[in-house]
Amino acid sequence: MARRRAGALAERIVALLAQAPGPLGGLELVERLRDGGDPAAPSLVFRALRQLVDAGKVQKLLLARGYLLRDGDQPLYLHCRHCGAILVAPGEAVRAAVEAAAGRAGFRTHRIFAELPGCCADCARKRDRRGPVP
């Protein structure tokens, strides 16, 4: 029964992340589960998130303080510091460089991703028109 519940919780979390326009924090997921009539203890939600991250289905983003569904094997997450937008970009060259550097050090990577803070195109255009964006 507990195993079935854990699997159902993970499926519900994946569904909520799929519907979200951006990253969701763990406690936001707890609230959305509760609001949707499927309450779960925060510890169970965070355990399910860890399992989803370990399985490569979900990415934990430190800068955005939230979780996103993984979109294939694209390790570059571009985080706009001005508007909070998260863009996912292909990163084959970055992955190859990181794997090569790790290999030279005798280190084996399990999963490679990078979060890059910066300024999205929309915010850059606004800055160009009005000066620096706060």
PDB file of C-alpha atoms in Angstrom:
ATOM      1  CA  MET A   1       0.000   0.000   0.000  1.00  0.00           C
ATOM      2  CA  ALA A   2       2.794   2.443   0.933  1.00  0.00           C
ATOM      3  CA  ARG A   3       4.661   1.643  -2.300  1.00  0.00           C
ATOM      4  CA  ARG A   4       1.526   2.254  -4.335  1.00  0.00           C
ATOM      5  CA  ARG A   5       0.916   5.544  -2.523  1.00  0.00           C
ATOM      6  CA  ALA A   6       4.518   6.675  -3.139  1.00  0.00           C
ATOM      7  CA  GLY A   7       4.187   5.895  -6.843  1.00  0.00           C
ATOM      8  CA  ALA A   8       0.878   7.732  -7.050  1.00  0.00           C
ATOM      9  CA  LEU A   9       2.376  10.736  -5.257  1.00  0.00           C
ATOM     10  CA  ALA A  10       5.317  10.850  -7.680  1.00  0.00           C
ATOM     11  CA  GLU A  11       2.912  10.679 -10.632  1.00  0.00           C
ATOM     12  CA  ARG A  12       0.843  13.526  -9.187  1.00  0.00           C
ATOM     13  CA  ILE A  13       3.985  15.635  -8.638  1.00  0.00           C
ATOM     14  CA  VAL A  14       5.059  15.046 -12.244  1.00  0.00           C
ATOM     15  CA  ALA A  15       1.582  16.103 -13.407  1.00  0.00           C
ATOM     16  CA  LEU A  16       1.737  19.303 -11.330  1.00  0.00           C
ATOM     17  CA  LEU A  17       5.206  20.152 -12.656  1.00  0.00           C
ATOM     18  CA  ALA A  18       4.005  19.517 -16.218  1.00  0.00           C
ATOM     19  CA  GLN A  19       1.165  22.026 -15.724  1.00  0.00           C
ATOM     20  CA  ALA A  20       3.339  24.704 -14.109  1.00  0.00           C
ATOM     21  CA  PRO A  21       4.699  27.570 -16.221  1.00  0.00           C
ATOM     22  CA  GLY A  22       7.982  27.495 -14.286  1.00  0.00           C
ATOM     23  CA  PRO A  23       9.750  25.831 -11.373  1.00  0.00           C
ATOM     24  CA  LEU A  24       7.754  24.915  -8.277  1.00  0.00           C
ATOM     25  CA  GLY A  25       9.174  24.708  -4.777  1.00  0.00           C
ATOM     26  CA  GLY A  26       8.576  21.693  -2.581  1.00  0.00           C
ATOM     27  CA  LEU A  27       6.185  23.522  -0.278  1.00  0.00           C
ATOM     28  CA  GLU A  28       4.306  24.926  -3.283  1.00  0.00           C
ATOM     29  CA  LEU A  29       3.801  21.341  -4.399  1.00  0.00           C
ATOM     30  CA  VAL A  30       2.524  20.401  -0.923  1.00  0.00           C
ATOM     31  CA  GLU A  31      -0.022  23.248  -1.159  1.00  0.00           C
ATOM     32  CA  ARG A  32      -1.116  22.342  -4.690  1.00  0.00           C
ATOM     33  CA  LEU A  33      -1.551  18.705  -3.697  1.00  0.00           C
ATOM     34  CA  ARG A  34      -3.656  19.760  -0.716  1.00  0.00           C
ATOM     35  CA  ASP A  35      -5.709  22.183  -2.813  1.00  0.00           C
ATOM     36  CA  GLY A  36      -6.285  19.410  -5.352  1.00  0.00           C
ATOM     37  CA  GLY A  37      -7.701  17.103  -2.691  1.00  0.00           C
ATOM     38  CA  ASP A  38      -4.600  14.916  -2.430  1.00  0.00           C
ATOM     39  CA  PRO A  39      -2.857  16.087   0.757  1.00  0.00           C
ATOM     40  CA  ALA A  40       0.608  14.720   1.495  1.00  0.00           C
ATOM     41  CA  ALA A  41       3.062  15.411   4.282  1.00  0.00           C
ATOM     42  CA  PRO A  42       5.993  17.625   3.257  1.00  0.00           C
ATOM     43  CA  SER A  43       8.445  14.835   4.119  1.00  0.00           C
ATOM     44  CA  LEU A  44       6.706  12.505   1.651  1.00  0.00           C
ATOM     45  CA  VAL A  45       6.691  15.160  -1.068  1.00  0.00           C
ATOM     46  CA  PHE A  46      10.404  15.884  -0.607  1.00  0.00           C
ATOM     47  CA  ARG A  47      11.189  12.149  -0.588  1.00  0.00           C
ATOM     48  CA  ALA A  48       9.255  11.716  -3.843  1.00  0.00           C
ATOM     49  CA  LEU A  49      11.070  14.722  -5.341  1.00  0.00           C
ATOM     50  CA  ARG A  50      14.446  13.244  -4.406  1.00  0.00           C
ATOM     51  CA  GLN A  51      13.491   9.953  -6.058  1.00  0.00           C
ATOM     52  CA  LEU A  52      12.342  11.794  -9.187  1.00  0.00           C
ATOM     53  CA  VAL A  53      15.602  13.772  -9.283  1.00  0.00           C
ATOM     54  CA  ASP A  54      17.643  10.584  -8.784  1.00  0.00           C
ATOM     55  CA  ALA A  55      15.686   8.929 -11.607  1.00  0.00           C
ATOM     56  CA  GLY A  56      16.474  11.865 -13.918  1.00  0.00           C
ATOM     57  CA  LYS A  57      12.816  12.827 -14.377  1.00  0.00           C
ATOM     58  CA  VAL A  58      12.979  16.099 -12.445  1.00  0.00           C
ATOM     59  CA  GLN A  59      15.704  18.734 -12.082  1.00  0.00           C
ATOM     60  CA  LYS A  60      16.241  20.656  -8.861  1.00  0.00           C
ATOM     61  CA  LEU A  61      17.220  24.244  -9.662  1.00  0.00           C
ATOM     62  CA  LEU A  62      19.155  26.001  -6.933  1.00  0.00           C
ATOM     63  CA  LEU A  63      18.922  29.554  -8.299  1.00  0.00           C
ATOM     64  CA  ALA A  64      15.159  29.323  -8.826  1.00  0.00           C
ATOM     65  CA  ARG A  65      14.651  27.344  -5.611  1.00  0.00           C
ATOM     66  CA  GLY A  66      12.344  24.919  -7.320  1.00  0.00           C
ATOM     67  CA  TYR A  67      11.881  21.841  -9.455  1.00  0.00           C
ATOM     68  CA  LEU A  68      11.264  21.416 -13.194  1.00  0.00           C
ATOM     69  CA  LEU A  69      10.571  18.392 -15.338  1.00  0.00           C
ATOM     70  CA  ARG A  70      13.695  17.387 -17.223  1.00  0.00           C
ATOM     71  CA  ASP A  71      13.410  17.909 -20.956  1.00  0.00           C
ATOM     72  CA  GLY A  72      15.531  15.138 -22.376  1.00  0.00           C
ATOM     73  CA  ASP A  73      19.246  15.514 -21.795  1.00  0.00           C
ATOM     74  CA  GLN A  74      19.585  19.294 -21.928  1.00  0.00           C
ATOM     75  CA  PRO A  75      21.813  20.388 -19.071  1.00  0.00           C
ATOM     76  CA  LEU A  76      21.759  24.182 -19.501  1.00  0.00           C
ATOM     77  CA  TYR A  77      19.246  26.156 -17.457  1.00  0.00           C
ATOM     78  CA  LEU A  78      19.452  29.894 -18.153  1.00  0.00           C
ATOM     79  CA  HIS A  79      18.020  31.902 -15.243  1.00  0.00           C
ATOM     80  CA  CYS A  80      17.125  35.560 -15.795  1.00  0.00           C
ATOM     81  CA  ARG A  81      17.969  37.478 -12.634  1.00  0.00           C
ATOM     82  CA  HIS A  82      15.581  40.266 -13.611  1.00  0.00           C
ATOM     83  CA  CYS A  83      12.278  38.543 -14.433  1.00  0.00           C
ATOM     84  CA  GLY A  84      12.956  35.038 -13.096  1.00  0.00           C
ATOM     85  CA  ALA A  85      12.422  33.312 -16.457  1.00  0.00           C
ATOM     86  CA  ILE A  86      14.037  29.899 -16.841  1.00  0.00           C
ATOM     87  CA  LEU A  87      15.111  28.893 -20.348  1.00  0.00           C
ATOM     88  CA  VAL A  88      16.311  25.381 -21.148  1.00  0.00           C
ATOM     89  CA  ALA A  89      19.033  25.231 -23.781  1.00  0.00           C
ATOM     90  CA  PRO A  90      20.889  22.383 -25.467  1.00  0.00           C
ATOM     91  CA  GLY A  91      24.293  21.980 -23.945  1.00  0.00           C
ATOM     92  CA  GLU A  92      26.116  19.233 -25.808  1.00  0.00           C
ATOM     93  CA  ALA A  93      29.357  21.232 -26.011  1.00  0.00           C
ATOM     94  CA  VAL A  94      29.243  22.033 -22.294  1.00  0.00           C
ATOM     95  CA  ARG A  95      28.476  18.411 -21.450  1.00  0.00           C
ATOM     96  CA  ALA A  96      31.370  17.194 -23.607  1.00  0.00           C
ATOM     97  CA  ALA A  97      33.784  19.674 -21.994  1.00  0.00           C
ATOM     98  CA  VAL A  98      32.684  18.747 -18.467  1.00  0.00           C
ATOM     99  CA  GLU A  99      32.916  15.016 -19.196  1.00  0.00           C
ATOM    100  CA  ALA A 100      36.408  15.480 -20.664  1.00  0.00           C
ATOM    101  CA  ALA A 101      37.593  17.489 -17.652  1.00  0.00           C
ATOM    102  CA  ALA A 102      36.069  14.968 -15.255  1.00  0.00           C
ATOM    103  CA  GLY A 103      37.654  12.099 -17.166  1.00  0.00           C
ATOM    104  CA  ARG A 104      41.095  13.721 -16.971  1.00  0.00           C
ATOM    105  CA  ALA A 105      40.619  13.892 -13.195  1.00  0.00           C
ATOM    106  CA  GLY A 106      39.509  10.248 -13.062  1.00  0.00           C
ATOM    107  CA  PHE A 107      36.002  11.303 -12.034  1.00  0.00           C
ATOM    108  CA  ARG A 108      32.792   9.748 -13.358  1.00  0.00           C
ATOM    109  CA  THR A 109      29.761  11.983 -13.627  1.00  0.00           C
ATOM    110  CA  HIS A 110      26.228  10.720 -13.091  1.00  0.00           C
ATOM    111  CA  ARG A 111      24.350  13.664 -14.507  1.00  0.00           C
ATOM    112  CA  ILE A 112      25.539  16.996 -15.832  1.00  0.00           C
ATOM    113  CA  PHE A 113      23.586  20.217 -15.763  1.00  0.00           C
ATOM    114  CA  ALA A 114      24.413  23.876 -15.314  1.00  0.00           C
ATOM    115  CA  GLU A 115      22.444  26.862 -14.080  1.00  0.00           C
ATOM    116  CA  LEU A 116      23.589  30.115 -15.610  1.00  0.00           C
ATOM    117  CA  PRO A 117      22.385  33.404 -14.109  1.00  0.00           C
ATOM    118  CA  GLY A 118      22.081  36.308 -16.492  1.00  0.00           C
ATOM    119  CA  CYS A 119      19.652  38.450 -18.454  1.00  0.00           C
ATOM    120  CA  CYS A 120      17.039  37.127 -20.906  1.00  0.00           C
ATOM    121  CA  ALA A 121      16.482  38.721 -24.320  1.00  0.00           C
ATOM    122  CA  ASP A 122      13.304  40.547 -23.212  1.00  0.00           C
ATOM    123  CA  CYS A 123      14.983  42.108 -20.181  1.00  0.00           C
ATOM    124  CA  ALA A 124      18.064  42.978 -22.263  1.00  0.00           C
ATOM    125  CA  ARG A 125      15.847  44.811 -24.786  1.00  0.00           C
ATOM    126  CA  LYS A 126      14.153  46.710 -21.953  1.00  0.00           C
ATOM    127  CA  ARG A 127      17.549  47.605 -20.530  1.00  0.00           C
ATOM    128  CA  ASP A 128      18.755  48.805 -23.915  1.00  0.00           C
ATOM    129  CA  ARG A 129      15.694  51.067 -24.236  1.00  0.00           C
ATOM    130  CA  ARG A 130      15.536  52.407 -20.684  1.00  0.00           C
ATOM    131  CA  GLY A 131      18.994  51.882 -19.305  1.00  0.00           C
ATOM    132  CA  PRO A 132      19.919  49.273 -16.680  1.00  0.00           C
ATOM    133  CA  VAL A 133      17.124  47.038 -15.413  1.00  0.00           C
ATOM    134  CA  PRO A 134      17.031  47.108 -11.598  1.00  0.00           C
TER     135      PRO A 134
END
